[in-house]
GROMACS .gro file of C-alpha atoms in nm:
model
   74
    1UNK     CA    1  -0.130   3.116   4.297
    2UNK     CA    2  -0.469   3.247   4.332
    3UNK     CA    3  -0.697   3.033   4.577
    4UNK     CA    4  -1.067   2.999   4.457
    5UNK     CA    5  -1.310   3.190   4.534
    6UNK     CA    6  -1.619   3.021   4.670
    7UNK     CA    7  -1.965   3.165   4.619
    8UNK     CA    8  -2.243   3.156   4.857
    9UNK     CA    9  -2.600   3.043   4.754
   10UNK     CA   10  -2.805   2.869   4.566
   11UNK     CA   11  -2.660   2.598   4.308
   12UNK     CA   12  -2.766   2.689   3.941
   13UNK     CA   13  -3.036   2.493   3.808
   14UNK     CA   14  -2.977   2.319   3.447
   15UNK     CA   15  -3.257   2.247   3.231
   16UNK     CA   16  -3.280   1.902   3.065
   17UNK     CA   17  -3.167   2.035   2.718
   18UNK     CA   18  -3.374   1.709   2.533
   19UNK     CA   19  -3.670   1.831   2.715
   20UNK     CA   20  -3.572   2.186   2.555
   21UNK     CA   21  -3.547   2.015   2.176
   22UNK     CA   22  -3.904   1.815   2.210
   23UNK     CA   23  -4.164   2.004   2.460
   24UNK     CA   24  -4.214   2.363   2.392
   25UNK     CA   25  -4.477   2.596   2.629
   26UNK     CA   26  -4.740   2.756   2.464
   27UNK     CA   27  -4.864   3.124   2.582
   28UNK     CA   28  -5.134   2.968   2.774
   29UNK     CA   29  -4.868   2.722   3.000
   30UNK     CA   30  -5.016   2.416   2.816
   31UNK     CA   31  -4.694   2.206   2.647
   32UNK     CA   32  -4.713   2.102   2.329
   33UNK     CA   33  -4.531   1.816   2.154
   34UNK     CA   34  -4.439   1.628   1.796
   35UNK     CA   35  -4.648   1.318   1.701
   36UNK     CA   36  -4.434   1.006   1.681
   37UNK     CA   37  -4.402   0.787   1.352
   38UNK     CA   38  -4.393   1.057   1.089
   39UNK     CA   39  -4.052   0.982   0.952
   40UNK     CA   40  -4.045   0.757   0.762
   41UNK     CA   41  -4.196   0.417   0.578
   42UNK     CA   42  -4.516   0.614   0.561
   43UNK     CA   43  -4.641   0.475   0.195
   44UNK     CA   44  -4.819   0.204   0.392
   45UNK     CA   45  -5.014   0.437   0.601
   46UNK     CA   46  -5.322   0.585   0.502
   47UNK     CA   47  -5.413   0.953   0.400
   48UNK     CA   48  -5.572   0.968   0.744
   49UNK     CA   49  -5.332   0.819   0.960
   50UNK     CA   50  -5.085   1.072   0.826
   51UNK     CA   51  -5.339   1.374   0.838
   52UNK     CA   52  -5.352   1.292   1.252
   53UNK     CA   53  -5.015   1.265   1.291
   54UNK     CA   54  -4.940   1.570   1.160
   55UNK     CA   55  -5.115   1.780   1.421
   56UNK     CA   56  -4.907   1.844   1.714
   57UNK     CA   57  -5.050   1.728   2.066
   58UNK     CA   58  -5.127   1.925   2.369
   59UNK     CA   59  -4.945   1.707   2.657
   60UNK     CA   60  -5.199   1.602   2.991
   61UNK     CA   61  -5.219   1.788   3.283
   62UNK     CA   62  -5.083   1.452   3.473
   63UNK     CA   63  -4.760   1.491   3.319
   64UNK     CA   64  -4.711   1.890   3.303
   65UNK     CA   65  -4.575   1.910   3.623
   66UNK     CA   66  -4.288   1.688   3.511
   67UNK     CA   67  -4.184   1.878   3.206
   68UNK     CA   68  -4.223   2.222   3.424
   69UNK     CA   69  -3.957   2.067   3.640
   70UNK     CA   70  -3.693   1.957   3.344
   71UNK     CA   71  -3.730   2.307   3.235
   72UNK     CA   72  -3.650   2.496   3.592
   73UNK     CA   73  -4.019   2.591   3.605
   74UNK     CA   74  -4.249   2.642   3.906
   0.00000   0.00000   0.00000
């Protein structure tokens, strides 16, 4: 039988793949996100509550370094 073969370096890095489905990085490095509570039950909110939510939001600076770090960025 064939022994296995070990490899030397660095381990692969794996993103966080629900990170992946919810954050995406813009052009300009900022990360931009989904507005919660747009689902569903939304015929008691008003036209303006639902014109806000549907713009996406630019996440803070505070917690860009965290999402850089789910996604294997430096």
């Amino acid at each position: 039988m064939p022994t296995k073969s070990t490899k030397k370096g660095k381990v692969k890095l794996k993103t966080n793949r629900g990170a992946m489905k919810r954050f995406k990085i813009s052009a300009n490095g900022k990360v931009r996100f989904r507005r919660a509570n747009r689902n569903h039950i939304n015929t008691k909110r008003t036209t303006k509550q639902m014109r806000h939510a549907k713009a996406n939001g630019v996440l803070k600076e505070c917690d860009v370094k965290s999402i850089y770090r789910m996604f294997c960025i430096e």
